[in-house]
Amino acid sequence: MSSSDRSLAVGVKTYEVRTYGCQMNVHDSERLSGLLEDAGYVRAPEGSDGDADVVVFNTCAVRENADNKLYGNLGRLAPKKTQRPGMQIAVGGCLAQKDRDTIVKRAPWVDVVFGTHNIGKLPVLLERARVQEEAQVEIAESLEAFPSTLPTRRESAYAAWVSISVGCNNTCTFCIVPALRGKEKDRRPGDILAEVEALVAEGVSEITLLGQNVNAYGSDIGDREAFSKLLRACGNIDGLERVRFTSPHPRDFTDDVIAAMAETPNVMPQLHMPLQSGSDTVLKAMRRSYRQERYLGIIEKVRAAIPHAAITTDIIVGFPGETEEDFEQTLHVVREARFAQAFTFQYSKRPGTPAATMENQIPKAVVQARYERLVALQEEISWEENKKQVGRTFELMVAEGEGRKDGATHRLSGRAPDNRLVHFTKPEQEVRPGDVVTVEITYAAPHHLLAEGPVLDVRRTRAGDAWEKRNAAEAAKPAGVMLGLPKIGVPAPLPVATGSGCGCD
């Protein structure tokens, strides 16, 4: 008997949420989990692979072959659904918003299709599909309620996403997100700060402010300095040790934001600033409303105000019409900016975007060759920048699950203030995720640092207490049982290797 069947035997239904795409989707999935648990479901055990009463796909529409990946996964679930009467499958997110009725036509065994604006309807739609015995497709054209008002099952105990806005007002030619997420809608500052204070009260010590274009915050409420004011307000919250944000847009990155970063002690010396291209010609074709000089000027100002800031970026190689000279301009910016990391992507057509129908699409072989040159240059720079950290002392927030080899190497892993990943020698004293250790860097690799000497200091924290309390409580209860709303949690490390936004970065 499977775990889900055992759950059914005692009247408890299980769920599984599969997430694709950006941090916004990850945070939306925390809400989908919270909604389902609020409705009485419990999370299926790890590795259940579709062996749950409800399987939810939270989709992305901006990656190449996103639809093929979805329908392949749906096809693999079809036999299980046939064998398990009562099992339900739901599809939400950006691809659902885009394709709507197409999903049910191509996969008629799907029970529910819902969009980016009405994720709060999932439990109701599942129940309606069960009672009426037919698929429910409900796609709202605009936001019904700000999603932060929904129940949330956060994924860990020491750090949390806090959404400050949804939607985007930009019109980048390679990005379909504005059409799927809608125009920017900002939360009231008081609501954001109330959520942050509630999280800190539960033990969270790091928050990441999240938005499709996070530093445009304020455009919807008529305050051009609202984002810098929000950063400074976060600095006044007792117990909040680290503040991060993603992803900003160079167009809206103003001097007041740089000043707020430099002058607010708990705002971390880390910036993810999407470049996309170093060529003014390509930037114009992308409808990116800045040029190379403006971009490098921002980097210079940030470095002057925050000398040890680690700056990362996103770059697209092979955008339609990109010449060798255009590509050389991108390499020039990479050399000048000296990014700690760059997340590089080969351009691929995304249906529904203006760029997909542009002339002068670049041959695959040319794109591949340029991509390899860019990666080689950035690897060299990343390693050189990491070598500069050797001999420095960092306070690390101990992380959970970020060191894949930690067990074999007898190390633990943590994030430095600038978000660099550091693997360090496991101390004799117990150290929990969320606790803070002080280490000296002894070795640098292109993508991580090592602290091979003894840990200089261990500081047990309220975040570590919260992690310990949560693990003890969840060990004593069925998987997925909620402990309260909103629940504490952790975002994925920033920036993630798949890009830091819904393709609009």
XYZ file of C-alpha atoms in Angstrom:
505
model
C 0.000 0.000 0.000
C 1.410 3.397 -0.985
C 1.805 6.280 1.439
C -1.091 8.080 -0.217
C -3.299 4.997 0.033
C -2.474 4.718 3.740
C -3.403 8.371 4.125
C -6.732 7.738 2.398
C -7.386 4.823 4.712
C -7.409 7.177 7.669
C -9.281 9.926 5.809
C -6.302 12.216 5.153
C -5.540 13.334 1.612
C -2.027 14.122 0.425
C -0.713 16.699 -2.025
C 2.405 17.390 -4.072
C 3.369 20.725 -5.667
C 5.878 20.742 -8.518
C 7.406 24.149 -9.213
C 9.065 25.474 -12.361
C 10.535 28.930 -12.996
C 11.540 31.899 -10.903
C 11.412 32.954 -7.257
C 7.921 34.347 -7.758
C 6.742 30.851 -8.686
C 8.589 29.353 -5.723
C 6.861 31.784 -3.380
C 3.496 31.142 -5.075
C 4.033 27.426 -4.438
C 4.501 28.158 -0.738
C 1.051 29.730 -0.865
C -0.459 26.829 -2.821
C 0.903 24.460 -0.168
C -0.529 26.681 2.558
C -3.949 26.744 0.891
C -4.049 22.968 0.538
C -2.951 22.394 4.122
C -5.531 24.920 5.288
C -8.078 22.772 3.425
C -6.981 19.626 5.286
C -4.417 18.071 2.935
C -0.967 16.985 4.111
C 2.201 17.022 2.059
C 3.130 13.726 0.413
C 6.488 12.259 1.485
C 9.609 13.184 -0.474
C 10.046 11.028 -3.564
C 6.360 10.162 -3.882
C 6.611 10.975 -7.616
C 2.949 11.573 -8.300
C 1.729 9.167 -5.628
C -0.487 11.815 -4.021
C -4.194 12.571 -4.034
C -3.595 16.015 -5.564
C -0.644 16.883 -7.805
C -0.241 20.575 -8.664
C 2.031 21.879 -11.424
C 3.041 25.511 -10.919
C 4.345 26.319 -14.380
C 6.699 28.737 -16.114
C 6.108 30.033 -19.659
C 9.412 31.741 -20.320
C 11.766 28.791 -20.646
C 12.349 26.989 -23.923
C 10.152 23.891 -24.308
C 8.237 24.695 -21.105
C 5.044 23.292 -22.641
C 6.715 20.065 -23.799
C 8.066 19.511 -20.295
C 4.620 20.037 -18.774
C 2.780 17.722 -21.165
C 5.468 15.066 -20.782
C 4.982 15.109 -17.010
C 1.195 15.135 -17.360
C 1.421 12.153 -19.710
C 3.402 10.166 -17.139
C 0.679 10.819 -14.549
C -2.216 9.718 -16.779
C -1.844 5.955 -15.999
C -1.609 6.662 -12.270
C -4.786 8.707 -12.405
C -6.572 5.875 -14.203
C -5.462 3.410 -11.532
C -6.375 5.693 -8.600
C -9.983 6.912 -8.626
C -10.269 10.252 -6.864
C -6.783 11.481 -7.740
C -6.767 15.065 -9.057
C -4.289 17.029 -11.170
C -4.142 20.837 -11.279
C -2.088 23.127 -13.515
C -1.404 26.747 -12.555
C 1.176 29.467 -13.095
C 2.334 31.355 -16.161
C 1.842 28.600 -18.750
C -1.699 28.032 -17.470
C -2.391 31.772 -17.750
C -1.070 31.695 -21.322
C -2.508 28.440 -22.699
C -5.818 28.191 -20.785
C -8.178 25.775 -22.558
C -5.323 24.227 -24.553
C -4.152 22.327 -21.492
C -7.418 20.437 -21.007
C -7.636 19.717 -24.753
C -4.152 18.223 -24.837
C -4.435 16.536 -21.416
C -8.149 15.880 -20.749
C -7.303 14.062 -17.498
C -6.375 17.397 -15.886
C -9.014 18.462 -13.334
C -8.196 22.130 -12.687
C -6.492 24.934 -14.618
C -5.964 28.243 -12.806
C -3.911 31.347 -13.537
C -1.420 33.643 -11.863
C -4.103 36.008 -10.575
C -6.366 33.550 -8.754
C -4.173 30.995 -6.992
C -6.378 31.404 -3.917
C -9.187 29.558 -5.743
C -7.336 26.225 -5.978
C -9.127 24.368 -3.117
C -12.547 25.557 -4.332
C -11.803 24.534 -7.914
C -10.606 21.095 -6.818
C -13.798 20.537 -4.852
C -15.949 21.806 -7.728
C -14.178 19.471 -10.171
C -14.779 16.553 -7.802
C -18.478 17.298 -7.354
C -19.257 18.168 -10.985
C -16.917 15.485 -12.367
C -15.557 17.783 -15.070
C -12.507 19.963 -15.531
C -12.592 23.457 -14.061
C -10.752 26.164 -16.004
C -10.718 29.559 -14.300
C -8.298 32.248 -15.445
C -8.697 35.706 -13.901
C -7.602 38.620 -16.092
C -6.429 40.760 -13.179
C -5.328 40.264 -9.599
C -8.228 39.373 -7.327
C -6.378 39.825 -4.004
C -2.738 40.375 -3.168
C -1.383 36.843 -2.688
C 0.410 37.679 0.563
C -2.988 37.562 2.273
C -3.173 33.806 1.562
C -2.041 31.010 3.892
C 1.622 30.146 3.345
C 3.615 27.009 4.091
C 7.140 28.356 4.127
C 9.928 25.939 3.448
C 12.322 26.518 6.359
C 12.766 28.445 9.540
C 15.419 31.131 9.231
C 14.769 33.180 6.061
C 11.708 34.153 4.052
C 10.495 35.702 0.836
C 8.377 38.827 1.325
C 6.531 39.913 -1.800
C 6.295 43.698 -2.148
C 4.728 43.851 -5.609
C 3.406 41.675 -8.411
C 3.402 42.313 -12.135
C 5.651 44.423 -14.338
C 5.265 47.608 -16.379
C 8.220 46.923 -18.707
C 7.901 45.733 -22.308
C 11.122 43.786 -22.887
C 10.829 42.100 -26.283
C 12.141 38.726 -25.034
C 9.749 38.491 -22.059
C 6.120 37.414 -21.854
C 5.757 37.951 -18.105
C 3.909 41.320 -18.184
C 1.209 39.696 -20.308
C 0.854 36.857 -17.797
C 1.404 38.629 -14.467
C -0.196 41.943 -15.433
C 0.751 45.513 -14.607
C 2.644 46.227 -11.418
C 0.607 46.276 -8.235
C 2.303 47.435 -5.039
C 1.504 46.413 -1.482
C 1.099 49.087 1.126
C 4.360 49.645 3.060
C 2.592 49.062 6.373
C 1.367 45.640 5.217
C 4.865 44.648 4.088
C 6.488 45.726 7.341
C 3.768 44.001 9.378
C 4.540 40.739 7.567
C 8.278 41.186 8.155
C 7.729 41.885 11.862
C 5.507 38.809 12.171
C 8.160 36.651 10.527
C 10.895 38.019 12.789
C 8.696 37.336 15.819
C 8.613 33.663 14.735
C 12.412 33.475 14.450
C 13.188 34.552 10.890
C 16.422 36.552 10.717
C 16.772 37.048 6.942
C 14.183 38.322 4.485
C 14.325 38.806 0.732
C 12.069 41.489 -0.724
C 10.610 40.090 -3.919
C 9.127 41.665 -7.021
C 9.255 41.244 -10.792
C 10.925 44.674 -10.884
C 11.524 45.155 -7.199
C 13.040 48.639 -7.219
C 10.153 50.055 -9.257
C 8.179 49.668 -6.035
C 6.281 52.879 -5.427
C 5.218 53.550 -9.020
C 1.774 52.150 -8.259
C 1.381 54.162 -5.024
C 2.873 57.404 -6.290
C 6.125 57.545 -4.318
C 9.344 57.385 -6.357
C 11.462 56.860 -3.222
C 9.234 54.200 -1.695
C 11.743 51.391 -2.187
C 14.635 53.170 -0.466
C 12.271 54.129 2.370
C 11.240 50.482 2.685
C 14.867 49.351 2.940
C 15.525 51.898 5.684
C 12.356 50.862 7.535
C 13.537 47.232 7.492
C 16.690 48.483 9.179
C 14.639 49.538 12.209
C 13.167 46.083 12.882
C 14.825 44.487 15.922
C 15.997 40.949 15.300
C 16.108 41.269 11.499
C 19.760 40.587 10.694
C 19.808 40.379 6.901
C 17.789 42.089 4.165
C 18.160 41.217 0.480
C 16.067 41.999 -2.605
C 15.588 40.738 -6.148
C 15.455 41.638 -8.942
C 16.049 45.318 -9.659
C 16.016 46.960 -13.090
C 18.778 49.418 -14.040
C 16.182 51.928 -15.243
C 14.797 52.375 -11.726
C 18.023 52.017 -9.769
C 18.363 55.491 -8.281
C 20.892 57.153 -5.983
C 18.522 57.059 -3.002
C 18.474 53.236 -3.224
C 22.280 53.074 -3.261
C 22.392 55.386 -0.224
C 19.828 53.262 1.620
C 21.844 50.105 0.921
C 25.054 51.697 2.143
C 23.570 53.318 5.248
C 21.270 50.517 6.487
C 23.405 47.981 8.393
C 21.186 44.954 7.832
C 20.869 45.495 4.051
C 23.459 43.092 2.696
C 26.355 44.135 0.411
C 24.971 42.151 -2.495
C 23.312 43.272 -5.721
C 21.880 41.241 -8.581
C 21.672 43.703 -11.500
C 20.526 42.133 -14.816
C 22.570 43.372 -17.793
C 21.222 41.160 -20.617
C 23.558 42.763 -23.191
C 26.418 45.246 -23.254
C 25.492 46.511 -26.703
C 23.413 49.673 -26.951
C 21.995 48.427 -30.257
C 20.853 45.130 -28.737
C 19.547 46.811 -25.576
C 17.407 49.053 -27.792
C 16.069 46.016 -29.680
C 15.337 44.359 -26.320
C 13.491 47.523 -25.189
C 15.760 47.754 -22.185
C 15.539 51.407 -21.181
C 19.222 51.931 -20.293
C 22.497 51.826 -22.190
C 26.013 50.586 -21.428
C 27.201 53.888 -19.964
C 24.227 54.091 -17.594
C 24.719 50.498 -16.469
C 28.432 50.851 -15.755
C 27.708 54.139 -13.979
C 25.407 52.315 -11.547
C 28.084 49.685 -10.873
C 30.648 52.422 -10.220
C 28.340 54.219 -7.767
C 27.536 51.010 -5.901
C 31.213 50.098 -5.584
C 32.055 53.613 -4.351
C 29.353 53.430 -1.664
C 29.763 49.718 -0.793
C 33.350 48.683 -1.655
C 32.936 44.982 -0.815
C 29.605 44.533 -2.605
C 29.289 41.341 -4.654
C 27.490 42.134 -7.902
C 25.902 39.439 -10.050
C 23.971 39.613 -13.295
C 22.012 37.884 -16.068
C 23.176 37.934 -19.703
C 21.478 36.702 -22.882
C 23.764 35.617 -25.748
C 22.610 35.520 -29.358
C 19.618 37.866 -29.273
C 18.230 38.383 -32.810
C 20.460 40.709 -34.785
C 23.419 40.482 -32.382
C 26.652 41.029 -34.348
C 30.165 40.069 -33.351
C 30.756 43.723 -32.474
C 27.638 43.694 -30.250
C 28.892 40.598 -28.486
C 32.320 42.185 -27.950
C 30.527 45.050 -26.179
C 29.005 42.520 -23.777
C 32.460 41.091 -23.085
C 33.697 44.648 -22.468
C 31.031 45.263 -19.807
C 31.831 41.936 -18.152
C 35.505 42.920 -17.929
C 34.680 46.367 -16.570
C 31.974 45.292 -14.088
C 33.880 42.259 -12.753
C 30.789 40.387 -11.669
C 31.066 37.875 -8.854
C 28.879 35.634 -11.001
C 26.943 35.958 -14.247
C 24.035 33.716 -15.119
C 24.309 33.326 -18.867
C 21.611 32.136 -21.244
C 21.546 31.297 -24.922
C 18.655 33.176 -26.518
C 15.743 30.949 -27.398
C 12.436 31.914 -28.960
C 9.639 32.324 -26.456
C 6.228 32.131 -28.141
C 4.176 35.268 -27.696
C 7.154 37.645 -27.445
C 8.098 40.229 -30.108
C 11.645 38.864 -30.280
C 10.389 35.481 -31.443
C 9.345 36.957 -34.808
C 12.313 39.300 -35.308
C 14.511 38.933 -38.375
C 18.182 37.934 -38.208
C 17.798 35.074 -35.745
C 21.345 33.943 -34.902
C 22.445 30.432 -35.993
C 22.727 27.983 -33.125
C 26.414 27.292 -33.758
C 27.261 31.005 -33.529
C 25.261 31.400 -30.309
C 26.980 28.358 -28.791
C 30.453 29.637 -29.643
C 29.750 33.079 -28.164
C 28.204 31.524 -25.089
C 31.322 29.423 -24.459
C 33.576 32.493 -24.803
C 31.438 34.453 -22.341
C 31.340 31.621 -19.819
C 35.122 31.182 -20.008
C 35.697 34.900 -19.390
C 33.263 35.052 -16.486
C 34.707 31.895 -14.892
C 38.135 33.555 -14.930
C 36.761 36.756 -13.368
C 34.682 34.894 -10.763
C 37.742 32.960 -9.646
C 39.881 36.098 -9.469
C 37.218 37.918 -7.442
C 36.838 34.954 -5.087
C 40.614 34.764 -4.575
C 40.444 38.312 -3.200
C 38.347 36.940 -0.327
C 41.114 34.631 0.944
C 42.279 35.816 4.371
C 39.078 37.756 5.046
C 36.880 36.935 8.038
C 33.157 36.496 7.436
C 30.075 35.951 9.556
C 28.139 33.150 7.860
C 24.487 32.336 8.323
C 24.462 28.535 8.434
C 22.392 27.143 5.577
C 20.363 23.995 5.162
C 20.970 21.709 2.200
C 23.387 23.925 0.257
C 26.516 21.810 0.591
C 25.941 18.649 -1.420
C 29.244 17.112 -0.274
C 29.103 18.297 3.334
C 28.451 14.828 4.698
C 31.484 13.332 2.992
C 33.797 16.273 3.754
C 32.633 16.785 7.368
C 31.812 20.375 6.564
C 28.828 22.653 6.897
C 27.813 25.458 4.533
C 26.655 29.008 4.932
C 26.146 32.316 3.177
C 28.409 35.313 3.703
C 26.787 38.754 3.910
C 27.573 39.262 0.205
C 25.780 35.948 -0.509
C 28.903 34.007 -1.432
C 28.608 30.315 -0.589
C 31.184 29.171 1.973
C 31.891 25.597 3.074
C 33.490 25.470 6.539
C 34.914 22.891 8.928
C 32.242 21.438 11.183
C 32.919 22.622 14.745
C 32.611 20.437 17.821
C 29.859 22.697 19.141
C 26.395 22.027 17.743
C 25.503 24.386 14.889
C 21.998 24.663 13.486
C 20.687 26.261 10.260
C 20.037 29.905 11.088
C 22.901 30.124 13.576
C 25.860 32.390 12.763
C 29.517 31.332 12.649
C 32.657 33.399 12.137
C 35.300 31.905 9.839
C 38.442 32.867 7.955
C 38.534 32.114 4.208
C 41.457 29.865 3.240
C 40.702 28.826 -0.359
C 38.724 30.107 -3.328
C 37.081 28.271 -6.219
C 35.095 30.013 -8.995
C 31.735 29.303 -7.376
C 32.439 28.829 -3.664
C 34.873 29.564 -0.840
C 36.401 27.283 1.786
C 37.179 27.988 5.445
C 39.347 24.993 6.315
C 40.577 26.211 9.696
C 38.706 26.039 13.002
C 35.524 28.084 13.372
C 36.414 31.291 15.208
C 33.018 31.827 16.856
C 29.546 30.288 17.027
C 26.527 32.442 17.818
C 23.322 30.581 18.555
C 20.367 32.572 17.310
C 16.595 32.809 17.563
C 16.526 31.604 13.950
C 18.386 28.449 14.968
C 15.933 27.998 17.849
C 13.048 28.343 15.389
C 14.605 25.750 13.054
C 15.047 23.330 15.974
C 11.506 23.902 17.234
C 9.986 23.457 13.797
C 11.866 20.233 13.104
C 10.843 18.798 16.462
C 7.193 19.723 15.873
C 7.111 18.327 12.332
C 8.786 15.105 13.421
C 5.908 14.592 15.847
C 3.155 15.317 13.305
C 2.143 14.087 9.832
C 4.216 15.653 7.055
C 2.934 19.026 5.999
C 0.883 19.954 9.062
C 0.957 23.745 9.454
C 2.077 25.357 12.701
C 0.433 28.737 12.157
C 0.089 31.582 9.670
C 2.163 33.062 8.255
C 4.771 30.368 8.579
C 8.487 30.953 8.635
C 10.568 29.904 5.681
C 13.556 30.220 3.396
C 13.985 31.372 -0.179
C 16.320 29.598 -2.534
C 19.854 30.995 -2.579
C 20.021 34.231 -4.539
C 20.526 34.623 -7.360
C 19.495 31.204 -8.583
C 21.159 29.649 -11.549
C 17.961 29.741 -13.609
C 17.869 33.519 -13.456
C 16.417 35.625 -10.744
C 13.146 36.709 -12.260
C 10.386 35.461 -14.525
C 12.463 35.927 -17.628
C 12.066 39.696 -17.569
C 15.475 40.243 -15.997
